[in-house]
Tab-separated table of C-alpha atoms and ligand atoms in Angstrom:
chain	number	residue	atom	x	y	z
M	1	MET	CA	0.091	-0.244	0.045
M	2	ILE	CA	0.801	3.581	-1.017
M	3	SER	CA	-0.371	7.321	0.314
M	4	LYS	CA	-0.483	9.349	-2.751
M	5	PRO	CA	-2.191	12.427	-4.730
M	6	VAL	CA	-5.013	10.516	-6.791
M	7	SER	CA	-7.568	12.260	-9.591
M	8	GLY	CA	-8.978	10.912	-12.455
M	9	TRP	CA	-8.722	11.992	-16.004
M	10	GLY	CA	-10.174	15.579	-15.298
M	11	ARG	CA	-7.288	16.139	-12.670
M	12	TYR	CA	-10.090	17.741	-10.319
M	13	PRO	CA	-10.421	16.696	-7.053
M	14	SER	CA	-7.482	15.717	-6.329
M	15	ILE	CA	-7.435	13.717	-3.185
M	16	GLU	CA	-4.275	11.804	-0.924
M	17	SER	CA	-5.467	8.231	-0.993
M	18	SER	CA	-4.081	4.473	0.331
M	19	VAL	CA	-4.021	2.577	-2.464
M	20	HIS	CA	-4.080	-0.953	-1.995
M	21	ALA	CA	-2.530	-3.333	-5.503
M	22	PRO	CA	-3.786	-6.142	-4.631
M	23	ALA	CA	-2.566	-8.830	-7.346
M	24	THR	CA	-4.934	-12.111	-6.371
M	25	ARG	CA	-8.322	-12.482	-5.572
M	26	THR	CA	-7.121	-13.625	-2.294
M	27	ALA	CA	-5.210	-10.562	-1.536
M	28	VAL	CA	-8.253	-8.878	-2.791
M	29	ALA	CA	-10.414	-10.734	-0.346
M	30	ARG	CA	-7.862	-9.995	2.389
M	31	LEU	CA	-7.719	-6.609	2.240
M	32	LEU	CA	-11.546	-6.503	2.806
M	33	GLN	CA	-11.489	-8.265	5.481
M	34	SER	CA	-8.793	-6.536	7.259
M	35	VAL	CA	-9.994	-2.983	6.529
M	36	GLN	CA	-13.414	-2.055	7.765
M	37	ALA	CA	-12.989	1.136	6.560
M	38	PRO	CA	-14.924	2.364	3.183
M	39	LEU	CA	-12.884	1.730	0.272
M	40	ILE	CA	-13.379	2.478	-4.228
M	41	ALA	CA	-12.112	0.539	-6.381
M	42	ARG	CA	-10.026	1.999	-9.147
M	43	GLY	CA	-9.377	1.224	-12.579
M	44	MET	CA	-6.954	3.428	-15.167
M	45	GLY	CA	-8.392	6.256	-13.576
M	46	ARG	CA	-9.867	6.884	-16.732
M	47	SER	CA	-13.754	8.598	-14.954
M	48	TYR	CA	-13.008	12.332	-15.964
M	49	GLY	CA	-14.045	13.323	-11.957
M	50	ASP	CA	-14.361	11.791	-8.257
M	51	ALA	CA	-15.907	8.552	-9.078
M	52	SER	CA	-13.012	6.601	-7.802
M	53	LEU	CA	-11.588	8.839	-5.157
M	54	ALA	CA	-11.366	7.712	-1.733
M	55	ALA	CA	-9.182	8.048	1.116
M	56	ARG	CA	-8.403	4.740	0.554
M	57	SER	CA	-8.595	3.009	-2.960
M	58	VAL	CA	-7.765	-0.606	-4.512
M	59	LEU	CA	-6.241	-0.404	-7.537
M	60	MET	CA	-7.271	-3.585	-9.788
M	61	THR	CA	-4.546	-2.835	-12.775
M	62	ARG	CA	-2.520	-5.917	-11.384
M	63	LEU	CA	-5.460	-8.215	-11.514
M	64	ASP	CA	-4.813	-8.889	-15.581
M	65	HIS	CA	-5.680	-11.816	-16.462
M	66	PHE	CA	-7.571	-13.887	-19.330
M	67	ILE	CA	-9.149	-16.843	-18.474
M	68	ALA	CA	-10.889	-18.112	-21.222
M	69	PHE	CA	-11.162	-17.313	-24.349
M	70	ASP	CA	-13.329	-19.223	-26.863
M	71	SER	CA	-12.937	-18.120	-30.975
M	72	ALA	CA	-15.510	-20.202	-32.349
M	73	ALA	CA	-18.146	-18.870	-29.759
M	74	GLY	CA	-16.367	-15.991	-29.521
M	75	THR	CA	-17.189	-15.491	-26.117
M	76	LEU	CA	-14.428	-14.287	-23.357
M	77	GLU	CA	-13.592	-14.732	-19.844
M	78	CYS	CA	-10.874	-12.070	-18.406
M	79	SER	CA	-9.820	-10.744	-14.672
M	80	ALA	CA	-11.389	-7.204	-14.155
M	81	GLY	CA	-8.099	-5.420	-14.408
M	82	VAL	CA	-7.283	-6.180	-17.884
M	83	THR	CA	-7.558	-3.077	-20.194
M	84	LEU	CA	-10.201	-3.007	-23.728
M	85	ALA	CA	-6.612	-2.253	-25.630
M	86	ASP	CA	-5.432	-5.433	-24.397
M	87	ILE	CA	-8.557	-7.357	-24.957
M	88	LEU	CA	-8.452	-6.276	-28.681
M	89	ALA	CA	-4.727	-7.645	-28.948
M	90	VAL	CA	-5.813	-10.876	-28.504
M	91	VAL	CA	-9.111	-10.988	-30.425
M	92	VAL	CA	-8.794	-8.824	-33.539
M	93	PRO	CA	-6.266	-11.414	-34.969
M	94	ARG	CA	-8.636	-13.935	-34.276
M	95	GLY	CA	-11.229	-11.381	-36.283
M	96	TRP	CA	-13.111	-10.594	-33.184
M	97	PHE	CA	-13.607	-7.412	-31.604
M	98	LEU	CA	-15.677	-5.993	-28.389
M	99	PRO	CA	-19.049	-5.030	-29.164
M	100	VAL	CA	-18.971	-1.435	-27.319
M	101	LEU	CA	-15.758	0.781	-27.111
M	102	PRO	CA	-16.010	4.148	-24.790
M	103	GLY	CA	-13.818	6.990	-26.535
M	104	THR	CA	-9.955	5.358	-25.467
M	105	GLY	CA	-8.710	1.369	-24.940
M	106	TYR	CA	-6.917	2.702	-21.831
M	107	VAL	CA	-9.910	2.213	-19.162
M	108	THR	CA	-9.931	-1.790	-17.528
M	109	LEU	CA	-13.096	-4.488	-18.216
M	110	GLY	CA	-14.258	-3.367	-14.639
M	111	GLY	CA	-14.310	0.343	-15.388
M	112	ALA	CA	-16.312	0.489	-18.277
M	113	ILE	CA	-19.208	-2.431	-16.683
M	114	ALA	CA	-18.907	0.020	-13.391
M	115	ALA	CA	-19.836	2.809	-15.777
M	116	ASP	CA	-21.684	0.645	-18.173
M	117	VAL	CA	-19.787	2.601	-20.625
M	118	HIS	CA	-21.692	2.972	-24.217
M	119	GLY	CA	-19.974	4.270	-27.266
M	120	LYS	CA	-20.441	5.320	-31.122
M	121	ASN	CA	-23.105	2.803	-31.983
M	122	HIS	CA	-25.757	2.646	-28.931
M	123	HIS	CA	-28.479	3.783	-30.828
M	124	HIS	CA	-28.213	0.177	-31.868
M	125	ASP	CA	-26.497	-1.920	-29.963
M	126	GLY	CA	-26.863	-0.274	-26.605
M	127	SER	CA	-24.165	-0.210	-23.645
M	128	PHE	CA	-21.140	-2.679	-22.990
M	129	SER	CA	-22.968	-4.163	-20.446
M	130	GLN	CA	-25.614	-5.493	-22.556
M	131	PHE	CA	-22.709	-8.075	-23.768
M	132	VAL	CA	-21.490	-8.956	-20.577
M	133	ASP	CA	-23.370	-11.934	-19.524
M	134	GLU	CA	-21.613	-12.764	-16.176
M	135	ILE	CA	-19.703	-11.135	-13.438
M	136	SER	CA	-18.117	-11.716	-9.905
M	137	VAL	CA	-18.379	-9.467	-7.403
M	138	MET	CA	-16.699	-9.633	-4.379
M	139	LEU	CA	-18.542	-8.647	-1.449
M	140	ALA	CA	-17.789	-6.264	1.711
M	141	ASP	CA	-17.040	-9.703	3.420
M	142	GLY	CA	-14.915	-10.842	1.184
M	143	SER	CA	-17.346	-13.542	-0.832
M	144	VAL	CA	-17.432	-13.413	-4.206
M	145	LEU	CA	-20.869	-13.589	-5.991
M	146	ARG	CA	-21.263	-14.700	-9.736
M	147	CYS	CA	-24.271	-12.772	-10.877
M	148	SER	CA	-25.739	-12.559	-14.122
M	149	ARG	CA	-29.540	-11.764	-15.028
M	150	ASP	CA	-30.370	-15.070	-14.219
M	151	SER	CA	-28.751	-15.410	-10.581
M	152	HIS	CA	-28.473	-12.366	-8.181
M	153	ALA	CA	-30.020	-10.459	-10.539
M	154	ASP	CA	-30.694	-7.131	-8.993
M	155	LEU	CA	-26.854	-7.396	-7.947
M	156	PHE	CA	-25.918	-7.599	-11.416
M	157	HIS	CA	-28.271	-4.863	-12.006
M	158	ALA	CA	-27.067	-2.994	-9.218
M	159	SER	CA	-23.642	-3.617	-10.044
M	160	ALA	CA	-23.421	-2.894	-13.892
M	161	GLY	CA	-23.563	1.458	-14.076
M	162	GLY	CA	-23.227	1.029	-10.655
M	163	MET	CA	-19.875	3.449	-9.745
M	164	GLY	CA	-17.962	0.303	-7.583
M	165	LEU	CA	-20.375	0.991	-5.064
M	166	THR	CA	-21.655	-2.605	-4.721
M	167	GLY	CA	-18.315	-4.449	-4.586
M	168	ILE	CA	-15.557	-5.217	-6.240
M	169	ILE	CA	-15.865	-6.794	-9.903
M	170	LEU	CA	-13.294	-9.254	-10.156
M	171	ALA	CA	-13.855	-10.574	-13.523
M	172	ALA	CA	-16.786	-10.671	-16.304
M	173	ARG	CA	-17.353	-13.044	-18.583
M	174	LEU	CA	-18.938	-11.251	-22.400
M	175	ARG	CA	-19.587	-11.942	-26.044
M	176	LEU	CA	-17.629	-10.631	-29.032
M	177	ARG	CA	-18.348	-9.295	-32.139
M	178	ALA	CA	-17.432	-10.928	-35.269
M	179	VAL	CA	-15.317	-8.741	-37.845
M	180	SER	CA	-13.468	-9.795	-41.168
M	181	SER	CA	-11.060	-6.444	-40.649
M	182	SER	CA	-9.131	-4.540	-38.133
M	183	HIS	CA	-10.555	-1.436	-40.054
M	184	ILE	CA	-13.529	0.830	-40.510
M	185	ASP	CA	-14.365	2.779	-43.493
M	186	GLN	CA	-15.582	6.312	-42.631
M	187	ARG	CA	-16.835	8.816	-44.295
M	188	LEU	CA	-17.628	12.905	-42.856
M	189	LEU	CA	-20.345	15.254	-43.699
M	190	ALA	CA	-19.616	18.727	-42.460
M	191	THR	CA	-22.759	20.814	-41.267
M	192	PRO	CA	-23.313	24.809	-41.296
M	193	ASP	CA	-25.036	25.058	-38.356
M	194	LEU	CA	-27.109	22.876	-35.683
M	195	ASP	CA	-29.979	21.953	-37.939
M	196	THR	CA	-28.507	20.045	-40.503
M	197	THR	CA	-26.500	18.598	-37.855
M	198	LEU	CA	-29.415	17.458	-35.813
M	199	ALA	CA	-30.754	16.170	-39.420
M	200	LEU	CA	-27.445	14.426	-40.339
M	201	LEU	CA	-27.664	12.266	-37.518
M	202	GLU	CA	-30.634	11.231	-38.029
M	203	GLN	CA	-30.865	10.420	-41.057
M	204	HIS	CA	-27.436	8.148	-41.017
M	205	GLU	CA	-29.238	6.664	-38.143
M	206	GLY	CA	-28.837	2.829	-39.972
M	207	SER	CA	-24.924	3.641	-39.753
M	208	THR	CA	-23.239	1.274	-37.550
M	209	TYR	CA	-21.370	3.869	-35.921
M	210	VAL	CA	-22.538	7.863	-35.811
M	211	VAL	CA	-21.066	10.768	-33.649
M	212	ALA	CA	-21.187	14.193	-34.820
M	213	TRP	CA	-17.886	16.391	-33.460
M	214	LEU	CA	-19.452	19.658	-32.480
M	215	ASP	CA	-17.724	23.830	-33.044
M	216	VAL	CA	-20.199	24.538	-29.751
M	217	ASN	CA	-18.207	27.796	-29.743
M	218	GLN	CA	-19.782	29.453	-32.489
M	219	GLY	CA	-22.803	31.613	-31.848
M	220	GLY	CA	-25.653	33.256	-34.289
M	221	ALA	CA	-26.585	31.197	-37.644
M	222	ARG	CA	-22.960	29.189	-37.169
M	223	ARG	CA	-23.918	28.009	-33.827
M	224	GLY	CA	-23.833	23.825	-33.639
M	225	ARG	CA	-21.925	23.454	-36.917
M	226	GLY	CA	-19.593	20.398	-36.949
M	227	ILE	CA	-19.073	17.097	-38.392
M	228	VAL	CA	-20.834	14.217	-38.371
M	229	MET	CA	-18.946	10.899	-38.660
M	230	LEU	CA	-20.401	7.860	-40.064
M	231	GLY	CA	-18.099	4.436	-39.767
M	232	GLU	CA	-18.866	0.755	-40.610
M	233	HIS	CA	-17.081	-2.290	-40.474
M	234	ALA	CA	-14.486	-3.129	-43.283
M	235	ARG	CA	-15.587	-6.147	-45.138
M	236	ASP	CA	-12.536	-7.443	-46.037
M	237	GLY	CA	-8.574	-6.828	-45.533
M	238	GLU	CA	-6.212	-7.289	-42.105
M	239	LEU	CA	-6.669	-8.433	-38.999
M	240	ALA	CA	-4.256	-6.510	-37.332
M	241	PRO	CA	-3.579	-5.586	-34.027
M	242	ASP	CA	-2.933	-1.565	-32.930
M	243	THR	CA	0.642	-1.184	-32.831
M	244	ARG	CA	0.615	2.559	-32.591
M	245	ARG	CA	2.987	3.758	-29.996
M	246	ALA	CA	1.790	6.426	-28.088
M	247	LEU	CA	3.607	10.290	-28.369
M	248	SER	CA	3.580	11.762	-24.624
M	249	VAL	CA	2.734	15.680	-23.473
M	250	PRO	CA	5.877	16.102	-21.350
M	251	LEU	CA	4.465	18.820	-19.248
M	252	ASP	CA	1.454	20.347	-17.761
M	253	MET	CA	1.015	22.827	-20.558
M	254	PRO	CA	0.506	26.679	-19.084
M	255	ALA	CA	-3.551	26.913	-18.146
M	256	GLY	CA	-4.651	29.535	-20.673
M	257	LEU	CA	-3.320	27.525	-23.885
M	258	LEU	CA	-6.361	25.718	-24.721
M	259	GLY	CA	-8.153	29.587	-24.452
M	260	ARG	CA	-10.608	31.256	-26.435
M	261	PRO	CA	-8.008	32.621	-29.289
M	262	LEU	CA	-6.354	29.393	-30.008
M	263	THR	CA	-10.043	26.950	-29.954
M	264	ARG	CA	-11.565	28.989	-31.977
M	265	ALA	CA	-8.794	28.884	-34.441
M	266	PHE	CA	-8.605	25.078	-33.779
M	267	ASN	CA	-12.361	24.742	-34.079
M	268	ALA	CA	-12.097	26.469	-37.826
M	269	LEU	CA	-8.917	24.441	-38.777
M	270	TYR	CA	-10.950	21.279	-37.870
M	271	HIS	CA	-14.608	21.883	-39.634
M	272	ALA	CA	-12.544	22.865	-42.765
M	273	ARG	CA	-10.489	19.703	-43.125
M	274	GLY	CA	-13.574	17.730	-42.297
M	275	ALA	CA	-15.325	19.554	-45.340
M	276	ARG	CA	-12.317	19.034	-47.495
M	277	ASN	CA	-12.311	15.324	-47.027
M	278	THR	CA	-15.478	14.462	-47.282
M	279	ALA	CA	-14.394	10.735	-49.328
M	280	SER	CA	-15.301	7.412	-47.662
M	281	HIS	CA	-11.324	6.295	-46.270
M	282	ARG	CA	-10.290	3.332	-44.611
M	283	VAL	CA	-8.827	3.978	-41.135
M	284	HIS	CA	-7.498	1.153	-38.776
M	285	TYR	CA	-10.154	0.355	-35.538
M	286	ALA	CA	-7.836	2.408	-33.459
M	287	ARG	CA	-7.507	5.625	-35.221
M	288	TYR	CA	-11.185	5.289	-35.546
M	289	PHE	CA	-12.289	4.947	-32.148
M	290	PHE	CA	-9.202	6.263	-29.744
M	291	PRO	CA	-7.961	9.244	-31.995
M	292	LEU	CA	-7.093	10.590	-28.325
M	293	ASP	CA	-4.873	7.859	-27.315
M	294	ALA	CA	-2.249	8.596	-30.142
M	295	LEU	CA	-1.226	11.645	-27.423
M	296	GLY	CA	-0.700	9.884	-24.130
M	297	ASP	CA	-1.001	12.036	-21.251
M	298	TRP	CA	-3.170	14.702	-23.226
M	299	ASN	CA	-5.032	16.383	-20.277
M	300	ARG	CA	-1.747	18.096	-19.360
M	301	LEU	CA	-2.744	20.374	-21.799
M	302	TYR	CA	-5.309	21.639	-19.514
M	303	GLY	CA	-3.017	22.683	-16.933
M	304	ARG	CA	-2.255	21.347	-13.441
M	305	ARG	CA	-5.972	22.722	-12.581
M	306	GLY	CA	-7.594	20.093	-14.799
M	307	PHE	CA	-10.917	20.136	-16.424
M	308	LEU	CA	-14.539	19.389	-16.096
M	309	GLN	CA	-15.698	17.164	-18.746
M	310	HIS	CA	-20.084	18.196	-18.538
M	311	GLN	CA	-21.702	15.320	-20.544
M	312	CYS	CA	-25.766	14.824	-20.248
M	313	VAL	CA	-28.162	13.075	-22.301
M	314	LEU	CA	-31.506	14.553	-23.185
M	315	PRO	CA	-34.795	13.238	-24.175
M	316	PRO	CA	-36.119	12.600	-27.196
M	317	ASP	CA	-39.072	14.963	-26.310
M	318	SER	CA	-36.953	17.867	-25.298
M	319	ALA	CA	-33.657	17.284	-26.908
M	320	ARG	CA	-33.760	19.764	-29.639
M	321	VAL	CA	-34.678	22.705	-27.193
M	322	ALA	CA	-32.805	21.687	-24.593
M	323	LEU	CA	-29.680	21.482	-26.967
M	324	ARG	CA	-29.463	25.366	-28.203
M	325	GLU	CA	-30.758	26.371	-24.081
M	326	LEU	CA	-27.278	24.699	-23.420
M	327	LEU	CA	-25.115	26.055	-26.211
M	328	GLN	CA	-26.260	29.812	-25.989
M	329	CYS	CA	-25.333	29.032	-21.721
M	330	VAL	CA	-22.052	27.990	-23.240
M	331	THR	CA	-21.250	30.672	-25.918
M	332	ALA	CA	-22.813	33.537	-23.334
M	333	SER	CA	-20.337	32.450	-20.634
M	334	GLY	CA	-17.703	33.827	-22.763
M	335	LEU	CA	-16.311	30.154	-21.912
M	336	VAL	CA	-14.993	27.618	-24.860
M	337	SER	CA	-14.850	24.254	-25.283
M	338	PRO	CA	-11.909	22.619	-27.167
M	339	LEU	CA	-13.696	19.261	-27.632
M	340	ALA	CA	-17.023	18.353	-28.000
M	341	VAL	CA	-19.506	15.586	-29.402
M	342	LEU	CA	-23.388	14.897	-30.207
M	343	LYS	CA	-24.593	12.063	-30.565
M	344	GLY	CA	-28.002	10.056	-30.622
M	345	PHE	CA	-28.745	7.157	-27.843
M	346	GLY	CA	-30.879	4.331	-28.428
M	347	ALA	CA	-33.356	3.080	-25.389
M	348	GLY	CA	-31.891	2.236	-22.070
M	349	ASN	CA	-31.454	-0.625	-19.847
M	350	ASP	CA	-32.222	-2.352	-16.579
M	351	ASN	CA	-29.226	-1.406	-15.017
M	352	LEU	CA	-30.484	0.806	-11.800
M	353	LEU	CA	-27.476	3.660	-12.576
M	354	SER	CA	-26.034	3.266	-16.292
M	355	PHE	CA	-26.439	6.554	-17.744
M	356	PRO	CA	-27.559	5.823	-21.274
M	357	ARG	CA	-31.498	6.620	-22.623
M	358	SER	CA	-32.922	7.120	-25.449
M	359	GLY	CA	-32.454	10.662	-26.723
M	360	LEU	CA	-29.466	13.529	-27.660
M	361	THR	CA	-26.061	12.972	-25.927
M	362	LEU	CA	-23.748	16.247	-25.366
M	363	THR	CA	-20.105	15.899	-23.889
M	364	MET	CA	-18.214	19.301	-23.565
M	365	ASP	CA	-15.138	20.015	-22.027
M	366	PHE	CA	-14.216	23.502	-19.961
M	367	ALA	CA	-10.525	24.166	-18.217
M	368	ARG	CA	-10.878	23.641	-14.188
M	369	SER	CA	-11.914	27.600	-13.295
M	370	ASP	CA	-14.329	28.856	-10.368
M	371	ALA	CA	-15.894	30.421	-13.809
M	372	ALA	CA	-16.393	26.562	-15.412
M	373	LEU	CA	-17.821	25.539	-12.054
M	374	ALA	CA	-20.689	27.834	-12.203
M	375	LEU	CA	-21.040	27.272	-16.044
M	376	CYS	CA	-21.217	23.955	-15.444
M	377	ALA	CA	-24.165	24.457	-12.367
M	378	ARG	CA	-26.397	26.275	-14.979
M	379	LEU	CA	-25.750	23.951	-17.692
M	380	ASP	CA	-26.939	20.963	-15.009
M	381	ALA	CA	-30.337	23.097	-14.508
M	382	ILE	CA	-31.325	23.169	-17.955
M	383	VAL	CA	-30.818	19.082	-18.036
M	384	VAL	CA	-32.599	18.962	-15.119
M	385	ALA	CA	-35.593	21.319	-16.460
M	386	HIS	CA	-35.913	19.590	-19.880
M	387	GLY	CA	-35.826	15.581	-17.911
M	388	GLY	CA	-32.164	15.074	-18.661
M	389	ARG	CA	-29.154	13.905	-16.638
M	390	LEU	CA	-25.574	13.377	-16.058
M	391	TYR	CA	-23.232	10.936	-16.339
M	392	LEU	CA	-21.805	9.685	-13.785
M	393	ALA	CA	-18.412	9.115	-15.552
M	394	LYS	CA	-17.608	12.571	-16.113
M	395	ASP	CA	-19.494	14.217	-13.504
M	396	ALA	CA	-17.060	15.924	-10.529
M	397	ALA	CA	-19.775	18.878	-9.375
M	398	MET	CA	-23.099	17.923	-9.771
M	399	SER	CA	-25.757	18.250	-6.614
M	400	THR	CA	-26.928	15.414	-5.007
M	401	ALA	CA	-30.431	17.188	-6.512
M	402	THR	CA	-29.281	17.089	-10.086
M	403	PHE	CA	-28.608	13.326	-9.505
M	404	ARG	CA	-31.692	12.138	-8.196
M	405	HIS	CA	-33.618	14.040	-10.352
M	406	GLY	CA	-31.818	12.239	-12.920
M	407	TYR	CA	-31.757	8.581	-11.831
M	408	PRO	CA	-34.984	8.314	-9.887
M	409	GLN	CA	-34.375	4.863	-8.781
M	410	TRP	CA	-30.833	5.513	-6.523
M	411	GLN	CA	-33.567	4.268	-3.760
M	412	ARG	CA	-33.652	0.756	-4.761
M	413	PHE	CA	-30.434	0.865	-6.118
M	414	GLN	CA	-29.268	2.210	-1.831
M	415	GLU	CA	-31.965	-0.754	-1.257
M	416	ILE	CA	-29.631	-3.278	-3.101
M	417	ARG	CA	-26.386	-2.045	-1.458
M	418	GLU	CA	-27.774	-2.553	1.750
M	419	ARG	CA	-29.089	-6.072	1.167
M	420	TYR	CA	-25.543	-7.018	-0.567
M	421	GLY	CA	-23.869	-5.432	2.775
M	422	ALA	CA	-21.712	-2.306	0.545
M	423	LEU	CA	-22.961	0.885	2.388
M	424	GLY	CA	-20.861	2.315	4.399
M	425	ARG	CA	-17.800	0.045	2.675
M	426	PHE	CA	-18.128	1.008	-0.626
M	427	ALA	CA	-17.820	4.616	-1.015
M	428	SER	CA	-16.317	7.456	-3.059
M	429	LEU	CA	-15.753	11.299	-3.252
M	430	GLN	CA	-18.805	10.593	-5.796
M	431	SER	CA	-20.938	8.470	-3.679
M	432	GLN	CA	-20.682	10.634	-0.578
M	433	ARG	CA	-21.544	14.348	-2.528
M	434	LEU	CA	-24.706	12.569	-3.977
M	435	GLY	CA	-25.933	11.347	-0.677
M	436	LEU	CA	-25.250	7.488	-1.407
G	501	FAD	C1	-10.302	9.980	-24.030
G	501	FAD	C2	-12.118	9.513	-23.001
G	501	FAD	C3	-12.830	8.789	-23.555
G	501	FAD	C4	-13.609	8.607	-23.317
G	501	FAD	N1	-15.205	8.272	-23.912
G	501	FAD	C5	-15.882	7.449	-23.163
G	501	FAD	C6	-16.822	7.174	-24.505
G	501	FAD	O1	-16.872	7.716	-25.782
G	501	FAD	N2	-17.859	6.702	-23.838
G	501	FAD	C7	-18.098	6.005	-22.422
G	501	FAD	O2	-19.019	5.625	-21.592
G	501	FAD	N3	-17.300	6.973	-21.329
G	501	FAD	C8	-16.494	7.304	-21.881
G	501	FAD	N4	-14.904	7.749	-21.577
G	501	FAD	C9	-15.027	7.220	-19.720
G	501	FAD	C10	-14.442	6.022	-19.444
G	501	FAD	O3	-14.955	4.434	-20.004
G	501	FAD	C11	-15.159	5.460	-17.798
G	501	FAD	O4	-14.628	6.427	-16.883
G	501	FAD	C12	-14.219	4.801	-17.900
G	501	FAD	O5	-14.883	3.926	-16.349
G	501	FAD	C13	-12.790	4.535	-17.037
G	501	FAD	O6	-12.600	3.019	-16.806
G	501	FAD	P1	-11.001	3.181	-15.792
G	501	FAD	O7	-10.395	1.097	-15.264
G	501	FAD	O8	-10.360	3.971	-16.120
G	501	FAD	O9	-12.281	3.400	-13.996
G	501	FAD	P2	-11.656	4.576	-13.327
G	501	FAD	O10	-11.716	5.637	-13.683
G	501	FAD	O11	-10.143	4.332	-12.266
G	501	FAD	O12	-12.915	4.030	-12.395
G	501	FAD	C14	-14.174	4.189	-13.079
G	501	FAD	C15	-15.726	3.539	-12.307
G	501	FAD	O13	-15.189	2.467	-12.319
G	501	FAD	C16	-15.292	1.968	-10.810
G	501	FAD	N5	-14.364	0.393	-10.800
G	501	FAD	C17	-13.318	0.236	-12.034
G	501	FAD	N6	-13.016	-0.556	-12.011
G	501	FAD	C18	-13.785	-1.391	-10.678
G	501	FAD	C19	-13.982	-3.025	-10.543
G	501	FAD	N7	-12.883	-3.700	-11.256
G	501	FAD	N8	-14.943	-3.288	-9.780
G	501	FAD	C20	-15.327	-2.366	-9.233
G	501	FAD	N9	-15.696	-1.097	-9.721
G	501	FAD	C21	-14.656	-0.550	-10.359
G	501	FAD	C22	-14.688	2.979	-9.982
G	501	FAD	O14	-14.990	2.504	-8.808
G	501	FAD	C23	-15.544	4.008	-10.210
G	501	FAD	O15	-16.470	4.454	-9.589
G	501	FAD	C24	-13.934	8.151	-21.716
G	501	FAD	C25	-12.454	8.508	-21.038
G	501	FAD	C26	-11.990	9.141	-21.851
G	501	FAD	C27	-10.428	9.720	-20.803
């Protein structure tokens, strides 16, 4: 165990934590039996805010074993500390793929299940846990329950999306998707304004992968201009794993680096490049799904104070109006978001705290400052007023009231935690802030 400052990917907040790094299940059980103080599991620390932060944390990255891979059936069982990038490196050359991928491969299997992550194909395929058939969860007393939709279903639906608050996920069995190429055929469609962006997102719902990069820093007629990105698995070609070597941001950049002039210039260039590059082209899966992984430690670009990511989902009925209000609120604040993404979600699932539900999801980044925190509070109020909710894996600041509005099943979640002895034993800075 070592004591050190830890933070999420947004580097805000930061906390001094006693970090235990067990290498075996027995060591995790021994830890839970000997330490009665609250603790929280931690994977790659790629959640942005305080979901994996606590005075005592259990780093799961040493439990990184492949347990069973049936390459005929496409099923895989792994320990929770294996990363999605490592899974892909093993399964892609054998013609299999992970059916749901977030925007980085550097997340653990446990973290992907605990946040029930979504990808660019949520409108067709739902979120990560929908391909997970069984998880092994270690409870506070060190015992292990294998849970699925048929066995201890309450624990399954509380743990998938449950942000580590029910117990420690040790391993999972999941279904893979067959592919005949490691490449994606991508098409880019540049749009001049929000209405066109929304129309194209809707028009291309039939594509397997659909997402829009959005320039949220423009007001007036250009508000909501963007690039809609479509993707399909290529049908032929090689089955090659990712061999990129990431360059790293070596130092914390000056806080103002991603300020208004540079962000606006970058967004203008990006939009113009997208407008020129509309023909379909083939890219490796790593470049398509994980463009930011090419630059290690890119969170340092925001400087020491870190940044906030705000991701909400807005129900279909009010999504358009709410979206306009959110964008107006950002431009009125004078703050800029260097990166923003908009996409449509399909129906949600039965997990109590899973984020996705049908509607539109908007993600924006803001360099951390008092003004950015105040802006996020105003954005939260718009989201609540329109019946939306915020993503727990990105959150560092929402209030208990905002959480309860967005996640009406929170009381049932608490009952299940109580039933399995998790209350008071698994807790994070985030759970305390949200009244869990
Ligand atoms: C560049 C980037 C792009 C991203 N894009 C997306 C995206 O497109 N879609 C999306 O859904 N998310 C996205 N994310 C968020 C990321 O997928 C989630 O935050 C994910 O949970 C991170 O996994 P992790 O292993 O780093 O977990 P951590 O950040 O360490 O922990 C996240 C949560 O999982 C819990 N947890 C971790 N391991 C376990 C375990 N073994 N047992 C129980 N609980 C556990 C923690 O307690 C915590 O509550 C992105 C993040 C980054 C940095």
